[in-house]
Coordinates of C-alpha atoms in Angstrom, one line a residue:
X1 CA 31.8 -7.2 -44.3
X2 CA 30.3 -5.4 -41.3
X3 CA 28.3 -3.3 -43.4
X4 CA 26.4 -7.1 -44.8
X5 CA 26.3 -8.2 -41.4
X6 CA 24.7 -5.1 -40.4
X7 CA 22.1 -5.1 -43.3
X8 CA 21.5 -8.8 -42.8
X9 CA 20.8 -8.6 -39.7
X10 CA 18.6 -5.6 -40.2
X11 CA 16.6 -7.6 -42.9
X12 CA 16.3 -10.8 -40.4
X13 CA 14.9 -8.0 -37.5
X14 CA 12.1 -6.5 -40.1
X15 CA 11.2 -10.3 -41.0
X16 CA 10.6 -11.0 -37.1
X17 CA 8.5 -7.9 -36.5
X18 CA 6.2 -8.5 -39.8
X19 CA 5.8 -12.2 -38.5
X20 CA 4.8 -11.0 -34.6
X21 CA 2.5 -8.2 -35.9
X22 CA 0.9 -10.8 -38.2
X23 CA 0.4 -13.2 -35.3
X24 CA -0.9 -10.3 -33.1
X25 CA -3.5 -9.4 -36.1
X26 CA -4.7 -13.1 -36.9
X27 CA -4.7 -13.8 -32.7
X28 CA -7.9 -11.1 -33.0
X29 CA -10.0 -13.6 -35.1
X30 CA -12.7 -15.2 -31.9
X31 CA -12.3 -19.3 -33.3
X32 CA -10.7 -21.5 -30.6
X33 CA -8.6 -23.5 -33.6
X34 CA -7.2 -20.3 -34.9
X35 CA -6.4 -18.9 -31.6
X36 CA -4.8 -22.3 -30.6
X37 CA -2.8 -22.1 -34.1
X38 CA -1.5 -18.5 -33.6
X39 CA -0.6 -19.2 -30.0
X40 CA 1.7 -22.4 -31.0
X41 CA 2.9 -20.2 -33.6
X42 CA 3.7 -17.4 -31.3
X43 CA 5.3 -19.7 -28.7
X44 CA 7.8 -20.8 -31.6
X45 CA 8.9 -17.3 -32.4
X46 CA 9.3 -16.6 -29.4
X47 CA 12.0 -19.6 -28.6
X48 CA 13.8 -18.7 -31.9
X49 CA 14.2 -15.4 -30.9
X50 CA 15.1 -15.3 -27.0
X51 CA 16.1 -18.4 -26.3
X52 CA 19.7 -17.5 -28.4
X53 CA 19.5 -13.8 -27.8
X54 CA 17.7 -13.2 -23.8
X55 CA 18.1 -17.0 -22.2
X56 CA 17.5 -15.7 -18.9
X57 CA 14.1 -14.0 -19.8
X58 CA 13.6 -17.2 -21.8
X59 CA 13.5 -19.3 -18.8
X60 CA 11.6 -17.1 -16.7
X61 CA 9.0 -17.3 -19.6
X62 CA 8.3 -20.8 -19.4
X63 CA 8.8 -21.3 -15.7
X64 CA 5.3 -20.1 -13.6
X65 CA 6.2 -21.6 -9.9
X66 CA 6.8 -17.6 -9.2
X67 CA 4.3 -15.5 -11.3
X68 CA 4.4 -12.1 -9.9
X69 CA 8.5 -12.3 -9.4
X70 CA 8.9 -13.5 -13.3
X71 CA 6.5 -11.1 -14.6
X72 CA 9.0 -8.3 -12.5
X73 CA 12.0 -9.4 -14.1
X74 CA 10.3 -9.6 -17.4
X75 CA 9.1 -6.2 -17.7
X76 CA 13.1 -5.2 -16.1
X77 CA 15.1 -7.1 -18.9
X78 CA 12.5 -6.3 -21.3
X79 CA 12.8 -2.2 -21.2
X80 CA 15.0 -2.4 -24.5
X81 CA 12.5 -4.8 -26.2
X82 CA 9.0 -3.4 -26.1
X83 CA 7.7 -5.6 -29.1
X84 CA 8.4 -8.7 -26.7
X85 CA 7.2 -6.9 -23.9
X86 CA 4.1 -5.8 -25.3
X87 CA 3.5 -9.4 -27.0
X88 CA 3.5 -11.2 -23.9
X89 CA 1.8 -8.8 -21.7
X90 CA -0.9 -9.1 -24.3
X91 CA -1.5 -12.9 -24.8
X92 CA -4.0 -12.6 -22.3
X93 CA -5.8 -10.0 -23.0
X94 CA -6.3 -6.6 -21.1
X95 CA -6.3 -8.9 -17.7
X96 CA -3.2 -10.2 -18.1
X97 CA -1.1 -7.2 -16.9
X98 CA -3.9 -7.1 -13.9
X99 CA -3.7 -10.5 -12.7
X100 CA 0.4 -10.2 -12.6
X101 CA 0.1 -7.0 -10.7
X102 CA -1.1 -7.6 -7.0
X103 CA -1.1 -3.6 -6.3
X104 CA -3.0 -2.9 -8.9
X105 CA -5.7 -5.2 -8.1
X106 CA -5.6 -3.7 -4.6
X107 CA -5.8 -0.4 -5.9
X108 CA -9.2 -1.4 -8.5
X109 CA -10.4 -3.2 -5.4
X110 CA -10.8 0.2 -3.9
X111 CA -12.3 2.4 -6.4
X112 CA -14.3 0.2 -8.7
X113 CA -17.6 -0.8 -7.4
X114 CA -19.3 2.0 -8.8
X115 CA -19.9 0.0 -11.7
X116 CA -17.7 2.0 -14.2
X117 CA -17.1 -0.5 -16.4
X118 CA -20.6 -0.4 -18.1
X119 CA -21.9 2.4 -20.1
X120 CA -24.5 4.5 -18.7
X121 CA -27.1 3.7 -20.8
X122 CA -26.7 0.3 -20.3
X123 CA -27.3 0.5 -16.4
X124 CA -30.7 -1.0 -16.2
X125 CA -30.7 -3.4 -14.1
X126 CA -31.7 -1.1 -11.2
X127 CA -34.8 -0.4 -12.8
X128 CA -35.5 -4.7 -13.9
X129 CA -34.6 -5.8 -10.4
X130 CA -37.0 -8.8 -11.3
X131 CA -37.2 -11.5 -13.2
X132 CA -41.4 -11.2 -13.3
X133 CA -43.4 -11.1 -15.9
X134 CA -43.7 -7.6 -16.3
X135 CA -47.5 -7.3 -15.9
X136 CA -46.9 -9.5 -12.8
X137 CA -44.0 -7.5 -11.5
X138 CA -46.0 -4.1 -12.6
X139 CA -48.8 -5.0 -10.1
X140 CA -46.6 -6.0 -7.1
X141 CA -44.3 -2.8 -7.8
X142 CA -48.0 -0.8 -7.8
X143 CA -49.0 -2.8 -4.6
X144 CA -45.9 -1.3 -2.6
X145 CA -46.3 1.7 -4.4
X146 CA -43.7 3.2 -6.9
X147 CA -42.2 6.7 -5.5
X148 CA -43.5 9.7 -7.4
X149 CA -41.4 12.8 -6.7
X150 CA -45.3 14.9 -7.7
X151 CA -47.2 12.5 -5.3
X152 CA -47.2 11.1 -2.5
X153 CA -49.0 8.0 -1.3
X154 CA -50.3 7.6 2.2
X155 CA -51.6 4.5 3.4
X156 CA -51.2 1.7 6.3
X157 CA -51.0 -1.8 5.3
X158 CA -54.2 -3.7 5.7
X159 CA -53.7 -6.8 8.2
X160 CA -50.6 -6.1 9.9
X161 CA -50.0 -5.3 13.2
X162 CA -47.4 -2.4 14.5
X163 CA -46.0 -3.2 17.7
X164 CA -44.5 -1.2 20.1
X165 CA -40.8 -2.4 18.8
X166 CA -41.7 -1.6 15.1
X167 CA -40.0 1.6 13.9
X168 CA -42.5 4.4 13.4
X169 CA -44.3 4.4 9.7
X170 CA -42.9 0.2 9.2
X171 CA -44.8 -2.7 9.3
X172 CA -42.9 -5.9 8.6
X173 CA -45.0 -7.8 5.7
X174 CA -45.4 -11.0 7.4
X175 CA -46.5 -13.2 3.9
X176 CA -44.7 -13.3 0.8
X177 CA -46.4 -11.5 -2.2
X178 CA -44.8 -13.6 -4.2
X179 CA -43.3 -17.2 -4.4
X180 CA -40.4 -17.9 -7.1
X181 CA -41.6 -21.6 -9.6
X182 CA -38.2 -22.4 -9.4
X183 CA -38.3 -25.4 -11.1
X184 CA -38.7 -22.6 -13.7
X185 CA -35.0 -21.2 -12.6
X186 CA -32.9 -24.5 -12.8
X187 CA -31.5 -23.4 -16.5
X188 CA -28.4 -21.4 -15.8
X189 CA -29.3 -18.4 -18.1
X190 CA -32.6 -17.5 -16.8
X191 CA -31.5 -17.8 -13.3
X192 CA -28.4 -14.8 -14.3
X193 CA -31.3 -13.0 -16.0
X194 CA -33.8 -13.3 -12.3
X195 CA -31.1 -13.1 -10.4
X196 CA -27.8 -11.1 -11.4
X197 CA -25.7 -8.3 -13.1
X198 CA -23.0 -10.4 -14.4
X199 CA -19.9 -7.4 -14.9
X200 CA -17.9 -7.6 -18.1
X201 CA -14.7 -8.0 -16.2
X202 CA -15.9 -11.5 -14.9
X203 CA -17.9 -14.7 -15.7
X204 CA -19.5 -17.1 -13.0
X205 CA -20.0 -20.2 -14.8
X206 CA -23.3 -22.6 -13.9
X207 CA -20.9 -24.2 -11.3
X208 CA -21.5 -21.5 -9.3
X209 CA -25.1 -20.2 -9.9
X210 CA -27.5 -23.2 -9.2
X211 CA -30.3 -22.4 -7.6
X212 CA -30.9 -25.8 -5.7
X213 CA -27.4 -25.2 -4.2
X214 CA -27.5 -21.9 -3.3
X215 CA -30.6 -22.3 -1.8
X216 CA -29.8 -25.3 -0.1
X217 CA -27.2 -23.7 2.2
X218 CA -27.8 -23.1 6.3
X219 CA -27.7 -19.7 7.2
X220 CA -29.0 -19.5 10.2
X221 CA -27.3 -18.0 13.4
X222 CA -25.5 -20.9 15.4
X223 CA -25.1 -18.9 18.4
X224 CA -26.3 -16.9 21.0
X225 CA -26.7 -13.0 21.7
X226 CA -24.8 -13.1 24.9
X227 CA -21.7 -12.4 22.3
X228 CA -21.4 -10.1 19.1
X229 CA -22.8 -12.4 16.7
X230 CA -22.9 -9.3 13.5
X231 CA -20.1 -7.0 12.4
X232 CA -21.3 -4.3 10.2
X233 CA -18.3 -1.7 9.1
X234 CA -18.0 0.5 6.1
X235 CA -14.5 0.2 3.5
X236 CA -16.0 3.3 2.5
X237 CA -16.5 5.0 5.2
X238 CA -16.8 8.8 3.9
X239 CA -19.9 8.0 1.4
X240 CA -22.7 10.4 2.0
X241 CA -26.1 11.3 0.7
X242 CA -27.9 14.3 -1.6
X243 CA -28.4 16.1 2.1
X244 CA -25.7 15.0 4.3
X245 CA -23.5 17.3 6.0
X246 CA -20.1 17.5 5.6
X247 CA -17.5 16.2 8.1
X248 CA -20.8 15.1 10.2
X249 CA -20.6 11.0 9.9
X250 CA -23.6 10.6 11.0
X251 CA -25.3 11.7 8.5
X252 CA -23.3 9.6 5.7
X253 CA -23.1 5.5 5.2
X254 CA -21.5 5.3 9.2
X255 CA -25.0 6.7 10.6
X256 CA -27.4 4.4 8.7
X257 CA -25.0 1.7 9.8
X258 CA -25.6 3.3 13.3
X259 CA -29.4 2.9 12.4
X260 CA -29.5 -0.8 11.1
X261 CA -27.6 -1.9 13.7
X262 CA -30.2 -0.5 16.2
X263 CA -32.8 -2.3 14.6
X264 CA -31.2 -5.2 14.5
X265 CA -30.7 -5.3 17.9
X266 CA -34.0 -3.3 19.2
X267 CA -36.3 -5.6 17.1
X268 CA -34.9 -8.5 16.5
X269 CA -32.4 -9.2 19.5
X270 CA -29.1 -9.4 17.7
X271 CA -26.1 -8.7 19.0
X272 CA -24.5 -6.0 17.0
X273 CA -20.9 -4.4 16.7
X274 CA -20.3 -0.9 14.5
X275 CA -16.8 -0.5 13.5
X276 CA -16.7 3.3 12.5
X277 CA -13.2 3.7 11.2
X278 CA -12.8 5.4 8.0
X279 CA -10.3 3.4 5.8
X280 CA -10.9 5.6 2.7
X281 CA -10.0 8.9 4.4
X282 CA -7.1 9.9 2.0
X283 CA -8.5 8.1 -1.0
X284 CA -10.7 5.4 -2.2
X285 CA -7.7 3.5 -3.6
X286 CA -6.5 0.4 -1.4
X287 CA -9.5 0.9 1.1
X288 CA -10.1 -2.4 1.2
X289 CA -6.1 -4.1 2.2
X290 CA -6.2 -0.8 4.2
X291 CA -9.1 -2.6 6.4
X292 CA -8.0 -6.0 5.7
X293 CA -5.8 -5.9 9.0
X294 CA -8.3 -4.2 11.2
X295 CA -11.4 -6.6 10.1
X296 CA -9.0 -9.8 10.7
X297 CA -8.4 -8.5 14.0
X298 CA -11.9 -7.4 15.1
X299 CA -12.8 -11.1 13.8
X300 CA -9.7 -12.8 15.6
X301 CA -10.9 -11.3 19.2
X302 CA -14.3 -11.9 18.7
X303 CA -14.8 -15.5 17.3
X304 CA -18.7 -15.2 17.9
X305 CA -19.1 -13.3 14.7
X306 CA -21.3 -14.8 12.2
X307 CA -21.8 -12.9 10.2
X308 CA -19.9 -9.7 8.5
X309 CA -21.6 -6.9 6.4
X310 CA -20.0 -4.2 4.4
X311 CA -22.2 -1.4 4.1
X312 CA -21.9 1.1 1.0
X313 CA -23.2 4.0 -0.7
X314 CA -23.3 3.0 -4.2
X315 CA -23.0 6.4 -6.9
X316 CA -25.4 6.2 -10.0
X317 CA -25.7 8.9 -13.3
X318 CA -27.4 11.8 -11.6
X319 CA -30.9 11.2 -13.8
X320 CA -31.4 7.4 -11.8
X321 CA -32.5 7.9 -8.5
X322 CA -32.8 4.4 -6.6
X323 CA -36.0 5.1 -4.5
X324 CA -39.2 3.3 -4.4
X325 CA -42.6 4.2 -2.1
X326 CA -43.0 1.6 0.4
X327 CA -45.9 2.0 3.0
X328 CA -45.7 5.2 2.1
X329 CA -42.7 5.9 2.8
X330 CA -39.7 7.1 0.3
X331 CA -37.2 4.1 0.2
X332 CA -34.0 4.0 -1.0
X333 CA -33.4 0.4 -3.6
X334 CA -30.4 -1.1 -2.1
X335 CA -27.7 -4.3 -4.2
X336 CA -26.0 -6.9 -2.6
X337 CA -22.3 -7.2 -4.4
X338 CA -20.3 -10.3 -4.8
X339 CA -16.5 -10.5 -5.7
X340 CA -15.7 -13.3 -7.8
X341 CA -11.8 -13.8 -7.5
X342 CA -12.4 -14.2 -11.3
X343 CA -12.1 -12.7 -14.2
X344 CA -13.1 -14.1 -17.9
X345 CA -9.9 -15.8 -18.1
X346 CA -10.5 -18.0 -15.0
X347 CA -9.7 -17.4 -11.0
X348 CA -7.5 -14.9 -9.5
X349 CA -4.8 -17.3 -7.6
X350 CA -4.1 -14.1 -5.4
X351 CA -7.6 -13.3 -4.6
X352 CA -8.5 -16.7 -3.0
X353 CA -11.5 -17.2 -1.3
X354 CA -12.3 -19.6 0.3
X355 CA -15.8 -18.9 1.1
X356 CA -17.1 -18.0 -2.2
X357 CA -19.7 -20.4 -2.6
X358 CA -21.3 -19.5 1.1
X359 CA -20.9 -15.8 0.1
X360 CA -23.0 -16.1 -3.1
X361 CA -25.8 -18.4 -1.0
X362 CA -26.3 -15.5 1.3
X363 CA -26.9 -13.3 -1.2
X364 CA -29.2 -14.9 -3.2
X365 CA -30.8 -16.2 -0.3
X366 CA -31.0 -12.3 0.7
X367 CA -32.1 -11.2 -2.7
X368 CA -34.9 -14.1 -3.3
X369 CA -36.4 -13.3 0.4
X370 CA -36.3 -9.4 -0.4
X371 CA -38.1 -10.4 -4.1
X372 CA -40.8 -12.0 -2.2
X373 CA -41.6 -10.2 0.7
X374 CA -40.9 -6.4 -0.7
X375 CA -40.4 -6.6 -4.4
X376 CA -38.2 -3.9 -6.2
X377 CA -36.8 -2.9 -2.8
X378 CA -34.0 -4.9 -4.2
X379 CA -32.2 -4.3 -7.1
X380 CA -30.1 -7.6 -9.4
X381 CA -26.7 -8.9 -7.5
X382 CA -23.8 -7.4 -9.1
X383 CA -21.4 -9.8 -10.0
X384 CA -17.5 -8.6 -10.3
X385 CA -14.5 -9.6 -10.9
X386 CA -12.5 -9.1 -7.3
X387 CA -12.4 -10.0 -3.7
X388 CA -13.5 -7.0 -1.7
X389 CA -12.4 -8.9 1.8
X390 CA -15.8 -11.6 1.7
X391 CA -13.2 -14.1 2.1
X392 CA -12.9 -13.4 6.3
X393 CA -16.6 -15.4 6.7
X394 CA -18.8 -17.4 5.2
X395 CA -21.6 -15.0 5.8
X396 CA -20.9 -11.9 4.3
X397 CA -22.4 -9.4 2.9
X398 CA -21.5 -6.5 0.8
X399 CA -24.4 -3.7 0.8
X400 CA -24.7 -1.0 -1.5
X401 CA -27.5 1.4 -0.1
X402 CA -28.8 3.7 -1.8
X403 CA -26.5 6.1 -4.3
X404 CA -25.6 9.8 -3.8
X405 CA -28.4 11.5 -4.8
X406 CA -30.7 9.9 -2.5
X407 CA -31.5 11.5 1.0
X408 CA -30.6 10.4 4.2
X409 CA -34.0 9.7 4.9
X410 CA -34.6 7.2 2.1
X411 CA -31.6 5.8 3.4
X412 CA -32.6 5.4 7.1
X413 CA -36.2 4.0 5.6
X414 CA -34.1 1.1 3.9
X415 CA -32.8 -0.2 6.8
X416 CA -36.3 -1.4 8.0
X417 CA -36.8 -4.2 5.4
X418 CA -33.4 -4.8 4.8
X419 CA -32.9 -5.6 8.9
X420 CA -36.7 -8.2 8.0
X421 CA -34.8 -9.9 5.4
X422 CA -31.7 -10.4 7.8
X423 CA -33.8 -11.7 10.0
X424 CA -35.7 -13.8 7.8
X425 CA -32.4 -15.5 6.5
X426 CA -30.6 -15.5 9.8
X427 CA -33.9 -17.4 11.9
X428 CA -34.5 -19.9 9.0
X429 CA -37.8 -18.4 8.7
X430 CA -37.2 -18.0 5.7
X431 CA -37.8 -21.2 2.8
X432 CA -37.9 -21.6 -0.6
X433 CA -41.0 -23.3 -0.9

């Protein structure tokens, strides 16, 4: 009699595992009806099976008050049962176990804005920073002069006036040479194709990309420079250059930070604070909670603070070098980088922020003013999937300068129309129209 048991309850077992691998095959096929089928189908299997057999992780299955503690408990009571562990850890896809997992999103936070994710030979969007037409964008590219390792071009601006204040060899282009049609950019796709590098880890949506709205938001600077009014810090704070020298800071990200804040406050009267701290000392992983508590802090004393800019060193494959000639000078392209709290699937309830909509106006604001005043100095925004701390002030900015085989110099020579554009955006002298 135990030997029928036994069999029979072998033979119902092998029935249960040919029906979930079946599911798991059929949930591959992309149409909404059949994923909505399988899924039902899935959900019904799954009640037969553990609502008898494993209540307990039964009701922590359909209950979702406490995500992160259910998903604990799962993974615990599940150890003996890996086909229902790896079934429900993969209804969702690969983002699943990430979204349930807040150290591990701290932890990709940290390391991941090198742009991984995409093959090398599909990083272009360096080199199509605009949404021209090409003979258009060829000619404006030409104007400022495209760096040539062989050749090097020599020549002041005509028109422009250097002052005293300017920084030597830089003459801030006071008229656009270009102006965006943007009644030409109110369809969502083409304004993602002008505008962005849209990662595969996330999706942004048209409620979020509209030009008219993003356009439409004040950034100007409220208040006066009689308080720090811009914090500029690096997450990163051990990135260096093709020349920098080792253990010497300021030759790496922290001294062109040292640099842009000068001119910031030199030229344009700003009121600047440097936070130099290096939160990626023993490794890249969790830099960003490991600044989260200095950064609220810095903000909580000094109220004043408008606005909040991250400065990186982005790293590239060693045969693209981001550098351009501008007025004659080699320049290092630079990206502004926005965390979605998203990911395909929808938003990350544990990476809220609050300010994402302000945070994607200042960078596009940023970007469009840097298209039109020194085009290809700017490369597309790059969209991901995380938080990367923008959600401590509506104006924030997250700067990759440059990557690690460009030199310090090209680095430094960035600065000077990156600090314009800032000021541009900041004064409100900078419109749309």
């Amino acid at each position: 009699m135990d030997m029928k048991k036994k069999i029979l309850r072998i033979i119902i077992i092998a029935l249960v595992l040919i029906s979930f691998f079946f599911i798991l095959s059929e949930g591959t096929k992309t149409r909404k009806e059949q994923k909505d089928k399988d899924g039902a189908l899935s959900g019904w299997i799954q009640d037969m099976m553990m609502e008898p057999y494993l209540p307990g992780v039964h009701s922590l299955n359909r209950r979702k008050e406490n995500k992160i503690t259910s998903d604990v408990y799962q993974k615990w009571l599940l150890a003996d049962y890996p086909v229902f562990l790896y079934g429900m850890e993969s209804e969702g896809g690969v983002e699943a176990e990430t979204e349930s997992d807040y150290a591990r999103l701290l932890m990709l936070e940290g390391s991941d804005e090198d742009h991984k994710s995409i093959p090398e030979d599909e990083l272009e969007y360096d080199e199509n920073a605009m949404h021209l037409e090409q003979g258009l964008a060829d000619a404006l590219l030409a104007e400022n002069g495209m760096y040539l390792e062989n050749q090097a071009v020599q020549q002041e601006p005509a028109g422009e006036q250097v002052s005293e204040n300017t920084p030597a060899g830089f003459a801030p282009v006071m008229e656009k040479n270009y102006s965006y049609k943007w009644d030409e950019l109110q369809n969502y796709e083409d304004l993602v194709k002008a505008f962005y590098a849209v990662d595969s880890t996330t999706k942004a949506g048209d409620e979020l990309l509209q030009a008219e709205k993003l356009l439409s938001k004040d950034m100007r600077m409220k208040g006066s420079a009689d308080e720090p009014q811009i914090l500029i810090y690096h997450t990163h704070a051990k990135e260096a250059f093709a020349d920098s020298t080792p253990e010497d800071p300021s030759t790496g990200i922290v001294g062109v930070g040292d640099y842009l804040a000068s001119i910031l406050e030199e030229r344009y009267g700003y009121h600047v604070m440097h936070h130099t701290v290096s939160y990626d000392s023993e490794s890249r992983d969790y830099a960003y909670s490991n600044s989260l508590p200095a950064i609220e802090q810095l903000l909580a004393e000094n109220p004043s603070i408008e606005v909040v800019i991250d400065l990186h060193r982005d790293a590239m494959p060693e045969s693209k070098r981001l550098v351009m000639n501008l007025q004659g000078r080699p320049t290092a392209q630079f990206m502004f980088f926005n965390g979605l709290s998203r990911t395909g699937k929808g938003p990350i309830e544990y990476l809220e922020n609050p300010y994402l909509e302000d945070n994607l106006a200042f960078s596009f604001q940023m970007q469009a003013a840097c298209n039109e005043y020194y085009p290809g100095v700017a490369r597309r925004i790059y969209l991901k999937a995380y938080r990367y701390n923008m959600h401590l002030c509506p104006k924030t900015l997250l700067i990759e300068l440059g990557a690690q085989n460009n030199t310090l110099e090209e680095a430094m020579n960035a600065c000077d129309p990156l600090a314009h554009v800032l000021d541009l955006v900041l004064s409100g002298d900078y419109t749309s129209s």
